[in-house]
PDB file of C-alpha atoms in Angstrom:
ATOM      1  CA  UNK Y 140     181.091  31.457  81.409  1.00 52.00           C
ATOM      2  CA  UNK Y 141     182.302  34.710  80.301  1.00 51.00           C
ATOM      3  CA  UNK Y 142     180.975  37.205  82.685  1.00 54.00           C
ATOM      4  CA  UNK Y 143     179.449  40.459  81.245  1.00 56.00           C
ATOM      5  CA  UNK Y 144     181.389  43.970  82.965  1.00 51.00           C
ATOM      6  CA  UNK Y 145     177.718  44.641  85.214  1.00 60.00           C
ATOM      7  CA  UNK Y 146     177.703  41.231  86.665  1.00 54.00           C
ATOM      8  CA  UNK Y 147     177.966  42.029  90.395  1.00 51.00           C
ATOM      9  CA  UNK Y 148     179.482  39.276  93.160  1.00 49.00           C
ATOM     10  CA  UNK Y 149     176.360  38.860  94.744  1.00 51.00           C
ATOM     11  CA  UNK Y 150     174.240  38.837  92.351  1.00 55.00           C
ATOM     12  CA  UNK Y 151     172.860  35.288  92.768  1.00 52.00           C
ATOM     13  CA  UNK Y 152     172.044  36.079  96.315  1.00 53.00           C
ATOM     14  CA  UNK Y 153     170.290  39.092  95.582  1.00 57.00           C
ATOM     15  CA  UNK Y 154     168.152  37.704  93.246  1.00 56.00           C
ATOM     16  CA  UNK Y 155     167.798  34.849  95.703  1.00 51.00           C
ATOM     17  CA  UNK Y 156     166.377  36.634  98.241  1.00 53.00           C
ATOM     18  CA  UNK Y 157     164.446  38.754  96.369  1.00 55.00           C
ATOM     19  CA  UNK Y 158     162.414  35.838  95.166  1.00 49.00           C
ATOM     20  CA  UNK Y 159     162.063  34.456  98.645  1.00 52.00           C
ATOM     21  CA  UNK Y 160     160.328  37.704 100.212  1.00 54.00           C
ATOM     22  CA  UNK Y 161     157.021  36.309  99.861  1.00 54.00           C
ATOM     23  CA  UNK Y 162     155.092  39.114 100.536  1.00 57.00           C
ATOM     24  CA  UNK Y 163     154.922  39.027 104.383  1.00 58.00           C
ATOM     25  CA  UNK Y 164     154.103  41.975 106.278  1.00 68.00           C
ATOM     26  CA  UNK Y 165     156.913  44.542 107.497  1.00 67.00           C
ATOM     27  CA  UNK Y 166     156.563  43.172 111.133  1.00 79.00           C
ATOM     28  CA  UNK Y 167     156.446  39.315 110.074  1.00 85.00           C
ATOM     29  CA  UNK Y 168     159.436  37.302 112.249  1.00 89.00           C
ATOM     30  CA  UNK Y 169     161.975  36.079 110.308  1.00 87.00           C
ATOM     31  CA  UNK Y 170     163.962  34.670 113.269  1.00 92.00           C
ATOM     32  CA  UNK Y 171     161.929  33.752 116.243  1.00 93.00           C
ATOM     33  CA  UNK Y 172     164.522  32.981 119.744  1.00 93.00           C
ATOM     34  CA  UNK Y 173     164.686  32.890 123.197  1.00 92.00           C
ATOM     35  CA  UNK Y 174     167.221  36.103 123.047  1.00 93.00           C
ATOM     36  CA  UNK Y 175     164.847  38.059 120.742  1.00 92.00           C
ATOM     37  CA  UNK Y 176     162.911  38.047 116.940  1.00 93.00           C
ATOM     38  CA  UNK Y 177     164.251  39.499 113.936  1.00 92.00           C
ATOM     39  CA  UNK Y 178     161.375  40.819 111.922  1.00 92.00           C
ATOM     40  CA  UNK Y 179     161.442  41.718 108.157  1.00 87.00           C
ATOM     41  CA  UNK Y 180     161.804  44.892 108.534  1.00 88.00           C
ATOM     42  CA  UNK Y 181     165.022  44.446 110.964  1.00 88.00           C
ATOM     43  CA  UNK Y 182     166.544  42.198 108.715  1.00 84.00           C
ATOM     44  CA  UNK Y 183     165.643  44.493 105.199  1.00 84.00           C
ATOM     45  CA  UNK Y 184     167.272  47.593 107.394  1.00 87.00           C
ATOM     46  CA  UNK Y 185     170.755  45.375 108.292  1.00 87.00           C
ATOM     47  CA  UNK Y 186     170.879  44.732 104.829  1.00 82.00           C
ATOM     48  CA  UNK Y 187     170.234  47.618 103.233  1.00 83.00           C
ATOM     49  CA  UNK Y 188     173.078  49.058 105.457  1.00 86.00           C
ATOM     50  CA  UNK Y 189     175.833  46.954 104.386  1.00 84.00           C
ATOM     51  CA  UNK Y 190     174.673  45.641 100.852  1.00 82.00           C
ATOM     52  CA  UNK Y 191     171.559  47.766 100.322  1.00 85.00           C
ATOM     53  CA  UNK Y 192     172.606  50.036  97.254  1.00 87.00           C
ATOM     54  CA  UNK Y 193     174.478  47.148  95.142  1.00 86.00           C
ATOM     55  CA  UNK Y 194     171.491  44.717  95.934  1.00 86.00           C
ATOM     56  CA  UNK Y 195     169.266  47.974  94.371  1.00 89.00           C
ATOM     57  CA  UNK Y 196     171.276  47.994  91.066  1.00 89.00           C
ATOM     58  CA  UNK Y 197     171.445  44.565  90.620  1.00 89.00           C
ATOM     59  CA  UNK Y 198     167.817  44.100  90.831  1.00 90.00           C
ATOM     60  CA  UNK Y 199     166.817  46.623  88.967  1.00 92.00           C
ATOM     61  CA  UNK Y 200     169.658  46.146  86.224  1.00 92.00           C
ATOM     62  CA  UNK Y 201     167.602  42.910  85.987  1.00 92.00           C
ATOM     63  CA  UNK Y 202     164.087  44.314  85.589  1.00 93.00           C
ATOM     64  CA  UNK Y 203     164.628  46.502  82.632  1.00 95.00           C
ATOM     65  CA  UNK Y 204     167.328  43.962  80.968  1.00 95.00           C
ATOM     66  CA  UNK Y 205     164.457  41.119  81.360  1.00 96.00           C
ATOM     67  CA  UNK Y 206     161.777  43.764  79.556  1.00 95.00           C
ATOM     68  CA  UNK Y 207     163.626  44.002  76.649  1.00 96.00           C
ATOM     69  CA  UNK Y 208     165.637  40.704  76.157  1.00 96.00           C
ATOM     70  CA  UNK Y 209     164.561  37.419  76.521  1.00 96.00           C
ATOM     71  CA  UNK Y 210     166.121  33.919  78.395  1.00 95.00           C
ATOM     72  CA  UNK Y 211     164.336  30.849  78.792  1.00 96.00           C
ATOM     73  CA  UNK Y 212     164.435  28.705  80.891  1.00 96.00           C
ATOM     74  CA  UNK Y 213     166.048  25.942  78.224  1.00 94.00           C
ATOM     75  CA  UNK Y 214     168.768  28.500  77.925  1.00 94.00           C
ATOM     76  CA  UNK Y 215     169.445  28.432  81.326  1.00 96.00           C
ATOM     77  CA  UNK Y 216     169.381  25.027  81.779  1.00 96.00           C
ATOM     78  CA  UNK Y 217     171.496  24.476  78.709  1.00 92.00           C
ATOM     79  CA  UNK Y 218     174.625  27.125  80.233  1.00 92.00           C
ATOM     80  CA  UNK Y 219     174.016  25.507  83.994  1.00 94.00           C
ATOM     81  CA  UNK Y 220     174.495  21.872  82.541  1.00 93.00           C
ATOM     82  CA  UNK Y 221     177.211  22.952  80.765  1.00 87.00           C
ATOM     83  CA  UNK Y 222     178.914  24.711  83.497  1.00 87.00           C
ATOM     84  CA  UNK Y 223     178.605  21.836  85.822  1.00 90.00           C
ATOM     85  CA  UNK Y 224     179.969  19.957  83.076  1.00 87.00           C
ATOM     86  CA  UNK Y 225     183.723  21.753  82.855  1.00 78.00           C
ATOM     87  CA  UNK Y 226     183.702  22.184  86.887  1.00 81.00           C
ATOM     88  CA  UNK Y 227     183.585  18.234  87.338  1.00 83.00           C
ATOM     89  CA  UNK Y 228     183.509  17.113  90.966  1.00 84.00           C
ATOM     90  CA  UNK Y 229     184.483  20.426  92.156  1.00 87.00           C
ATOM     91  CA  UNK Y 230     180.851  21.974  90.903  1.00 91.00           C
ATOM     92  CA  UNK Y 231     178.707  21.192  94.513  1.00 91.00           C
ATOM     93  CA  UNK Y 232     182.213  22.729  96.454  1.00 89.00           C
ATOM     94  CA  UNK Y 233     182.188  26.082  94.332  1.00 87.00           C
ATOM     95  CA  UNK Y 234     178.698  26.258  95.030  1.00 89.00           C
ATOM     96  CA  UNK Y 235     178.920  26.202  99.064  1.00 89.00           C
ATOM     97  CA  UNK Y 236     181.992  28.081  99.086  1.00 86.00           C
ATOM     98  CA  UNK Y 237     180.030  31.145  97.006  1.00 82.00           C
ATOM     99  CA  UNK Y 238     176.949  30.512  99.328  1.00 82.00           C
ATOM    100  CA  UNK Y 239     174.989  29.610  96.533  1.00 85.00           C
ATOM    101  CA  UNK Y 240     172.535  26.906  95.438  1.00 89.00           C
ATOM    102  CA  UNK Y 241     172.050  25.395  92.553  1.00 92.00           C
ATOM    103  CA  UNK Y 242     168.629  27.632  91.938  1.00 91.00           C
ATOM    104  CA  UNK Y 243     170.314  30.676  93.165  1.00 88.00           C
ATOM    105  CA  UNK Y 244     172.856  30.348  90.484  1.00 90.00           C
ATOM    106  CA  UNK Y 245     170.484  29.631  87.965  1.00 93.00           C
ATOM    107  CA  UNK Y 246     169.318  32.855  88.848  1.00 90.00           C
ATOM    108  CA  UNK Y 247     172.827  34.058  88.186  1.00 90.00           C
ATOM    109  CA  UNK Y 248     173.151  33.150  85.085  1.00 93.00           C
ATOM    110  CA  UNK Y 249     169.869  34.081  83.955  1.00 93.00           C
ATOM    111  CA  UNK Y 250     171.522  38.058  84.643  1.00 93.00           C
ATOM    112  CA  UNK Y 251     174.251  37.033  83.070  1.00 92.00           C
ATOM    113  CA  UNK Y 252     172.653  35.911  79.885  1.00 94.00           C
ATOM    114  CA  UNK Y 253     170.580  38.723  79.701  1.00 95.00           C
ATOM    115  CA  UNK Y 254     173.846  41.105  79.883  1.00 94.00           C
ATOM    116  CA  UNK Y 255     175.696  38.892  77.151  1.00 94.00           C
ATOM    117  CA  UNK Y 256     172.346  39.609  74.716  1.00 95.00           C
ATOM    118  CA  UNK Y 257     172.286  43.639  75.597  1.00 95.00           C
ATOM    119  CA  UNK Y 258     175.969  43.125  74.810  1.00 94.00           C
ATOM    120  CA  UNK Y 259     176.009  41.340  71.286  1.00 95.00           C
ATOM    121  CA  UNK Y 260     172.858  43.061  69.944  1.00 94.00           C
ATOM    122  CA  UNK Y 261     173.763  44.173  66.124  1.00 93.00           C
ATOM    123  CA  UNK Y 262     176.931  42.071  66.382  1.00 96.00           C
ATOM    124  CA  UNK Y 263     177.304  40.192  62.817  1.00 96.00           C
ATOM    125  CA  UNK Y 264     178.977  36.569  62.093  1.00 96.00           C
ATOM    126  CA  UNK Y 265     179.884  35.520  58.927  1.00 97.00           C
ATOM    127  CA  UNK Y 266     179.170  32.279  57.996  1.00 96.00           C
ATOM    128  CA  UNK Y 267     182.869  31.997  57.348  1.00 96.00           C
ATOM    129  CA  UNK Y 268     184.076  32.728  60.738  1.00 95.00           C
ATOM    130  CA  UNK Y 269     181.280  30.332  62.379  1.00 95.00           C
ATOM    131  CA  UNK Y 270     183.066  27.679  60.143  1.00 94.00           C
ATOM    132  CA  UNK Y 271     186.057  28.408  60.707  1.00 89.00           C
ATOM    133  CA  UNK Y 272     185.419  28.068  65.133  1.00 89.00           C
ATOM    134  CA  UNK Y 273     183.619  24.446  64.142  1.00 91.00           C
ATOM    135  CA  UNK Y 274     186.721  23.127  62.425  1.00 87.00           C
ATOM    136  CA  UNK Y 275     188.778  24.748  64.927  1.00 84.00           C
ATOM    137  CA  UNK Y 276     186.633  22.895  68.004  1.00 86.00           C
ATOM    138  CA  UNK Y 277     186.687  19.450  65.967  1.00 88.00           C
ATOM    139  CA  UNK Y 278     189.935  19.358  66.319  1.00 90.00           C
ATOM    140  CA  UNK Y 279     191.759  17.374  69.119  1.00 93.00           C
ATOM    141  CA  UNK Y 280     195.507  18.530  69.821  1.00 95.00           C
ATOM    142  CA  UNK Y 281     197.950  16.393  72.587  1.00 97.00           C
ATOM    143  CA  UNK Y 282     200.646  19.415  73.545  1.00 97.00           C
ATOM    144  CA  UNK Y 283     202.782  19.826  76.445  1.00 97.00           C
ATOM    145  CA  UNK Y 284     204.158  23.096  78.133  1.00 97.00           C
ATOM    146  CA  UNK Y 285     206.513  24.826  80.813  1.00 97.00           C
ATOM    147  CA  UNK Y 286     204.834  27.343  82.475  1.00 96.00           C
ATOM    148  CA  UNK Y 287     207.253  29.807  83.885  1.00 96.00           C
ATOM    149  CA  UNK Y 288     206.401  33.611  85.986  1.00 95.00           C
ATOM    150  CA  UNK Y 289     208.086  36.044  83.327  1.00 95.00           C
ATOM    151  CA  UNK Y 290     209.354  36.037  79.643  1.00 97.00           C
ATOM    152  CA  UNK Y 291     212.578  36.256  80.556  1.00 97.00           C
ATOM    153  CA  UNK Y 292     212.617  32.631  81.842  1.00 97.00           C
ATOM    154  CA  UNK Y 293     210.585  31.988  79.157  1.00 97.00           C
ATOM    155  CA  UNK Y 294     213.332  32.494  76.835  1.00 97.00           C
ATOM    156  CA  UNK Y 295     215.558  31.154  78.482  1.00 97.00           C
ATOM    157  CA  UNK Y 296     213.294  27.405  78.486  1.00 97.00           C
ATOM    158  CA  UNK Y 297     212.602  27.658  74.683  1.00 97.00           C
ATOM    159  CA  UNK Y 298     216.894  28.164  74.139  1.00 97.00           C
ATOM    160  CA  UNK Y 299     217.206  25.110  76.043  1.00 97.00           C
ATOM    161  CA  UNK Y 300     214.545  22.778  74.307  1.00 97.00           C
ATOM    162  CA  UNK Y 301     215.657  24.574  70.846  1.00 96.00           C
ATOM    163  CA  UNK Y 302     219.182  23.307  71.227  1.00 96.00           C
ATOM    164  CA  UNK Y 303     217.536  19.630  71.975  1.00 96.00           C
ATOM    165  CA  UNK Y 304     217.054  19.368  75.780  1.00 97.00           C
ATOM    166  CA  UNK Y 305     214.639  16.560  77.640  1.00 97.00           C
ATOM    167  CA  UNK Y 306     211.110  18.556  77.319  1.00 97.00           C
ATOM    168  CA  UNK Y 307     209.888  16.797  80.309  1.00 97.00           C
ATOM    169  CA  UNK Y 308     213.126  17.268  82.323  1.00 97.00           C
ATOM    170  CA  UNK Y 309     213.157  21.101  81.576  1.00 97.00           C
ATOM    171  CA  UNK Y 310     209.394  20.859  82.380  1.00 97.00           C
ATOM    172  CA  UNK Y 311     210.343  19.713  85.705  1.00 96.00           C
ATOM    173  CA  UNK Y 312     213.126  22.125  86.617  1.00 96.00           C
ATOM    174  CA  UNK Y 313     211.332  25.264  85.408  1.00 97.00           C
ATOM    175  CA  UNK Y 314     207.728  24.884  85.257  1.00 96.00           C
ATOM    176  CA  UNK Y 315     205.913  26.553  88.342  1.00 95.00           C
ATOM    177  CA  UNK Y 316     203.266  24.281  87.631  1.00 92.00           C
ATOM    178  CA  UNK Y 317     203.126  21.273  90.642  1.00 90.00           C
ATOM    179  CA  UNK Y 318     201.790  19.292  87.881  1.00 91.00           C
ATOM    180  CA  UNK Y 319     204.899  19.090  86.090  1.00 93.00           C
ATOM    181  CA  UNK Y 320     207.036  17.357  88.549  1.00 93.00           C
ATOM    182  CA  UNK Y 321     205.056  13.933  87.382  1.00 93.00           C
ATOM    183  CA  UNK Y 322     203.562  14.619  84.000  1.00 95.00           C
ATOM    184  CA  UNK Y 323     206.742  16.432  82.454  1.00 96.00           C
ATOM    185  CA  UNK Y 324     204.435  19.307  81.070  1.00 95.00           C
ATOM    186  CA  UNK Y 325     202.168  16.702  79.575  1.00 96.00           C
ATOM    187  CA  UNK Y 326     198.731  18.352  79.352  1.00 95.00           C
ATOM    188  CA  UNK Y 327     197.170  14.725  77.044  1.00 94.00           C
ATOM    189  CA  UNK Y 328     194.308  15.596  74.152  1.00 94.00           C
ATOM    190  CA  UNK Y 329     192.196  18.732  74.501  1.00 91.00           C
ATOM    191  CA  UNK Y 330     190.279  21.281  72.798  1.00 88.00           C
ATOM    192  CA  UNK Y 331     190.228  24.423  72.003  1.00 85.00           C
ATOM    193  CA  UNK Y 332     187.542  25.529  74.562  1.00 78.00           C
ATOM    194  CA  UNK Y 333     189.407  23.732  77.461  1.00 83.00           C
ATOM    195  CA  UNK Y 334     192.209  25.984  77.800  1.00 89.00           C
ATOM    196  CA  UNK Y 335     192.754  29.732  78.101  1.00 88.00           C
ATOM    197  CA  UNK Y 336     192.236  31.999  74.734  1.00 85.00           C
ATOM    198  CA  UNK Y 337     196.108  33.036  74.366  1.00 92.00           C
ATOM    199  CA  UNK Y 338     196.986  29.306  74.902  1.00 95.00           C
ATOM    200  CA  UNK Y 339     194.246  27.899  72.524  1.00 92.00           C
ATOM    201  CA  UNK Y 340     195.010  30.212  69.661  1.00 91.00           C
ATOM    202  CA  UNK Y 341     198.605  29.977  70.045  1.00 95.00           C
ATOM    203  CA  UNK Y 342     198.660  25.790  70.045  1.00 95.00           C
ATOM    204  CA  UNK Y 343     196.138  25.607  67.537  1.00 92.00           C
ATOM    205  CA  UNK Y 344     198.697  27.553  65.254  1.00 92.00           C
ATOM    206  CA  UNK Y 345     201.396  25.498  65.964  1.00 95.00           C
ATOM    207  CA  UNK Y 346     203.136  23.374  63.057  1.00 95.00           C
ATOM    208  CA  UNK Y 347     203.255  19.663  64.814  1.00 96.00           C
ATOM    209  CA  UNK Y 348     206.810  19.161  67.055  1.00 96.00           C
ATOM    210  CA  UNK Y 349     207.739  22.619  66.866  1.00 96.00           C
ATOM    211  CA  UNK Y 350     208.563  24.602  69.826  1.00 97.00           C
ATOM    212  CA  UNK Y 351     206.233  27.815  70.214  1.00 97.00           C
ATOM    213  CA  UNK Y 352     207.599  31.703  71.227  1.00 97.00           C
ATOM    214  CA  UNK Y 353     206.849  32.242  74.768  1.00 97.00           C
ATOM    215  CA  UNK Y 354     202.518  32.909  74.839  1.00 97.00           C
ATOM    216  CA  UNK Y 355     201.603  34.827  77.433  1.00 96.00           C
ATOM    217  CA  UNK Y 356     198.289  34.419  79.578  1.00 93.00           C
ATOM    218  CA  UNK Y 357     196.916  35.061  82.850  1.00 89.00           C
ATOM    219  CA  UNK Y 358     198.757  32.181  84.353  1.00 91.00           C
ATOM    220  CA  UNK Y 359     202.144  32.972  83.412  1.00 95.00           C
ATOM    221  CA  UNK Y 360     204.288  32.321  80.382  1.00 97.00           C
ATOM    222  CA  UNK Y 361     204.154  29.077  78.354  1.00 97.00           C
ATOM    223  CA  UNK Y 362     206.402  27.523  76.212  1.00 98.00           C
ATOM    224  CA  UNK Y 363     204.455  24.793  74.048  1.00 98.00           C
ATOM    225  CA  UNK Y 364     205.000  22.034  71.645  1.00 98.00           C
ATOM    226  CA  UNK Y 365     202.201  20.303  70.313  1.00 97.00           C
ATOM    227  CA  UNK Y 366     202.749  16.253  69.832  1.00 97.00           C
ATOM    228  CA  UNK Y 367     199.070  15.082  68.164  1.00 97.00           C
ATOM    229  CA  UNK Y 368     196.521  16.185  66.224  1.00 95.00           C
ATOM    230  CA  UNK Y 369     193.048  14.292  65.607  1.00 94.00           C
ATOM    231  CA  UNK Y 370     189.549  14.989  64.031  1.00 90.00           C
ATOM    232  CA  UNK Y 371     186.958  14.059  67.280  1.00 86.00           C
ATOM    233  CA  UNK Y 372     183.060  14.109  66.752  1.00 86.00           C
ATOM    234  CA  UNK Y 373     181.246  17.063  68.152  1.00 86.00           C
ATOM    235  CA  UNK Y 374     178.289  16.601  66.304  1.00 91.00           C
ATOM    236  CA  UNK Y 375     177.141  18.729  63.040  1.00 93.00           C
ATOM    237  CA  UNK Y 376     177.514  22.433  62.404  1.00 94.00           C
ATOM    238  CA  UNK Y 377     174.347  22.987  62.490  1.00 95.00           C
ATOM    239  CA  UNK Y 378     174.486  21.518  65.893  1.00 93.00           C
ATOM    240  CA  UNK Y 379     176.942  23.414  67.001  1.00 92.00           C
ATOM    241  CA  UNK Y 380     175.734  26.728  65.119  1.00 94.00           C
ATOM    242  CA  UNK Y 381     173.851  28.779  68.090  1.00 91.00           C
ATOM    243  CA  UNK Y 382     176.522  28.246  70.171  1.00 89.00           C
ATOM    244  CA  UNK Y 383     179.294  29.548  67.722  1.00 92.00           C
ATOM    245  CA  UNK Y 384     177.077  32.434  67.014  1.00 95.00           C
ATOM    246  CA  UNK Y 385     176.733  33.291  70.665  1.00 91.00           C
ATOM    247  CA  UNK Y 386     180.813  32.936  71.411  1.00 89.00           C
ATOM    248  CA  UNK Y 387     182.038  34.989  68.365  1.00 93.00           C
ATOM    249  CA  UNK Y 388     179.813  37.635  69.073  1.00 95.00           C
ATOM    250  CA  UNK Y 389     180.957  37.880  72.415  1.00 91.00           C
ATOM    251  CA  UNK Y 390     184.410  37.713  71.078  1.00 88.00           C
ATOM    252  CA  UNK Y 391     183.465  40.561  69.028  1.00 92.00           C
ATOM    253  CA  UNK Y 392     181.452  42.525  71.568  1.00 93.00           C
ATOM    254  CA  UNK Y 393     182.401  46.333  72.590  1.00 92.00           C
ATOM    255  CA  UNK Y 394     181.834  45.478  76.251  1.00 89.00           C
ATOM    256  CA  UNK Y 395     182.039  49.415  76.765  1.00 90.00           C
ATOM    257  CA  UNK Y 396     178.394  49.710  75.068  1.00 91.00           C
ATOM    258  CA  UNK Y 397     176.594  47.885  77.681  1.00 91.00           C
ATOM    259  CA  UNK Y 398     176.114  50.490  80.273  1.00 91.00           C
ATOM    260  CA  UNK Y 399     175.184  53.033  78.003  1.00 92.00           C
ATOM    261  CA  UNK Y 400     172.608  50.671  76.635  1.00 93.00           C
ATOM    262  CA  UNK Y 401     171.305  49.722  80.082  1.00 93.00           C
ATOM    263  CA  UNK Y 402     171.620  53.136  81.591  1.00 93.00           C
ATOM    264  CA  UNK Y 403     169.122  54.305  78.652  1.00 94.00           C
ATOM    265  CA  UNK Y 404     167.288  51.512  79.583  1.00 94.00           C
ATOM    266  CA  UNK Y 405     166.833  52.370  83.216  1.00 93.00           C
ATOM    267  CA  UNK Y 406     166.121  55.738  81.954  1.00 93.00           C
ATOM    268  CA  UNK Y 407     163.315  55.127  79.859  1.00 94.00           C
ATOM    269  CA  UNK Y 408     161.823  53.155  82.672  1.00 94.00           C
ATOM    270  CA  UNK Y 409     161.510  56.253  84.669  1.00 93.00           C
ATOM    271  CA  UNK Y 410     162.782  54.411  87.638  1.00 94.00           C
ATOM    272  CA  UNK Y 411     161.490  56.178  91.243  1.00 94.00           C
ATOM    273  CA  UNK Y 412     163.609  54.975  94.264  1.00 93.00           C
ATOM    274  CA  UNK Y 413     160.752  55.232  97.258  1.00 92.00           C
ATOM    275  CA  UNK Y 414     163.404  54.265 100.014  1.00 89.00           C
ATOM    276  CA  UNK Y 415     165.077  57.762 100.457  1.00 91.00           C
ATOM    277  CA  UNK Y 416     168.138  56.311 101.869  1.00 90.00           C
ATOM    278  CA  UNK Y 417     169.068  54.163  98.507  1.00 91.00           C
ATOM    279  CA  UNK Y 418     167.584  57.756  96.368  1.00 92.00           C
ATOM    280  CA  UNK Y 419     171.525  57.778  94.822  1.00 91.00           C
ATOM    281  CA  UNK Y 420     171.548  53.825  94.738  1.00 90.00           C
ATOM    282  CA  UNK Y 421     171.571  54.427  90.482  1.00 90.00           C
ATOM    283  CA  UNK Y 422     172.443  57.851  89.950  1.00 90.00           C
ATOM    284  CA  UNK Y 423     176.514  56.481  88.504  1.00 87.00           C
ATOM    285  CA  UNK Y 424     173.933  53.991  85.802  1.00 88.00           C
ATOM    286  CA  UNK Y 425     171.847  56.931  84.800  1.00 88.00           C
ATOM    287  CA  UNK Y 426     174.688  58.988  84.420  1.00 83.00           C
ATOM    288  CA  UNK Y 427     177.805  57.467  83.038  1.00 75.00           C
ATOM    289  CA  UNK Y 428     180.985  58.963  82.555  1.00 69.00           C
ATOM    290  CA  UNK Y 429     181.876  58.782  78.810  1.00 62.00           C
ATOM    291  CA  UNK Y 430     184.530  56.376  77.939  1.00 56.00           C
ATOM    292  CA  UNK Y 431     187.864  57.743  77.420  1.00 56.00           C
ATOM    293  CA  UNK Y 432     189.356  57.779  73.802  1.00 50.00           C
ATOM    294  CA  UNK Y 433     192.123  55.117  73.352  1.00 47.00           C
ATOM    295  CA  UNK Y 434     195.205  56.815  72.813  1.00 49.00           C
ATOM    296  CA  UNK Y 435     197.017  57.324  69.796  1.00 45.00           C
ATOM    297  CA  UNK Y 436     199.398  55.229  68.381  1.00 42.00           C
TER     298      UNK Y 436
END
């Protein structure tokens, strides 16, 4: 899931245990032992030491997005299942390692859906383009790559495989990816949602058994040739449509409008911080810097 620019780290567990607080007294026990009792109050004091400002804006960042945009609860389920989904096996793992539960993300991405519908209000898609993304996901490609650190190498790869070198031996003596050293730089059928952007748009351009200029992503450098192509049932447009809509319009998206749009947000709320120590928590919201112009060509 894309992840909007407010999203904080711990946002899930903010939310978490903001829906857990129950309404107990200041001087309820939250930890009863033999070597002491922690009591609400203790425990909201540690926290609001370490975490206690971030935990404010995230909470209310929430508040006024939720009273002006609305997810339900089929939405959420819809991007958790589908999440889950692309993770595979690893999905229950990510979720300890973050600290997380399966509610506490949903909780997650019910900020994070908000955020991406603050962010593509007034963005337009042409019924054009949203055709143009189904035919592209349709379709099924079978490529291989060599993945190498800088262009340089990169070069130096697609030389070698234009002149009519072994792909999967050059795969093996340059690629950084372990992978390679048994699949040659095989990566089998896929489309174009499973890989990165700059990879996707790149093979999908390709002319079949040609060898591609040296695409750079996040991962490296890749040098790819695509081998197959094939026409694999998604279902209908229509089907599909909502979920189109939603990607190209974050493709679209100005990400640099959001916190202006939830800063006037927050200010229309006429927000009143009680605790004195957290007065400043949203002062940086309320008051953004203006964005720099990009520079001139």
């Amino acid at each position: 899931m894309k992840k909007s620019v407010l999203t904080f780290t711990l946002a899930a567990s903010v939310l978490a245990l903001s829906a857990c607080n129950g309404g107990a007294s200041d001087d309820a026990k939250v930890v009863t032992s033999k070597a002491g009792d922690i009591t609400k109050n203790e425990l909201y004091e540690e926290m609001k030491e370490s975490v206690g400002k971030q935990a404010l804006q995230v909470l209310i960042i929430e508040k006024v997005l939720a009273s002006e945009y609305e997810v339900t609860d089929k939405e959420i389920e819809a991007q958790f299942k589908k999440e889950k989904e692309q993770m595979g096996e690893t999905f229950e793992q990510y979720l300890v390692e973050q600290g997380q539960t399966e509610e506490s993300y949903k909780k997650y991405i019910r900020l994070n859906l908000l955020q991406e519908k603050a962010l593509t209000e007034g963005v337009k898609v042409s019924d054009e383009e949203v055709k143009a993304q189904y035919d592209t996901m349709k379709t099924e490609l079978n490529a291989r790559h060599v993945l190498v650190a800088d262009e340089e190498t990169a070069k130096e790869v697609k030389a070698k495989l234009d002149s009519g070198a072994d792909f999967a031996e050059v795969a093996k003596e340059y690629s950084t990816e372990e992978a390679a050293q048994e699949s040659g730089g095989e990566l089998g059928w896929f489309t174009s949602d499973k890989m990165v952007p700059e990879f996707s748009e790149a093979a999908f351009a390709l002319e079949l058994n040609t060898i591609s200029e040296p695409v750079q992503s996040d991962f490296g450098f890749h040098i790819i040739e695509v081998t197959k192509k094939r026409e694999t049932d998604i279902g209908t447009l229509d089907e599909n449509k909502d979920e189109i809509i939603n990607t190209l319009k974050l493709k679209k998206a100005d990400t640099t409008t959001l916190l202006p749009k939830v800063s006037k947000l927050m200010n229309d709320a006429d927000i009143k911080i009680k605790d004195e120590d957290l007065k400043d928590a949203i002062d940086q919201i309320l008051n953004p810097e203006p964005a720099e112009p990009a520079a001139a060509e």
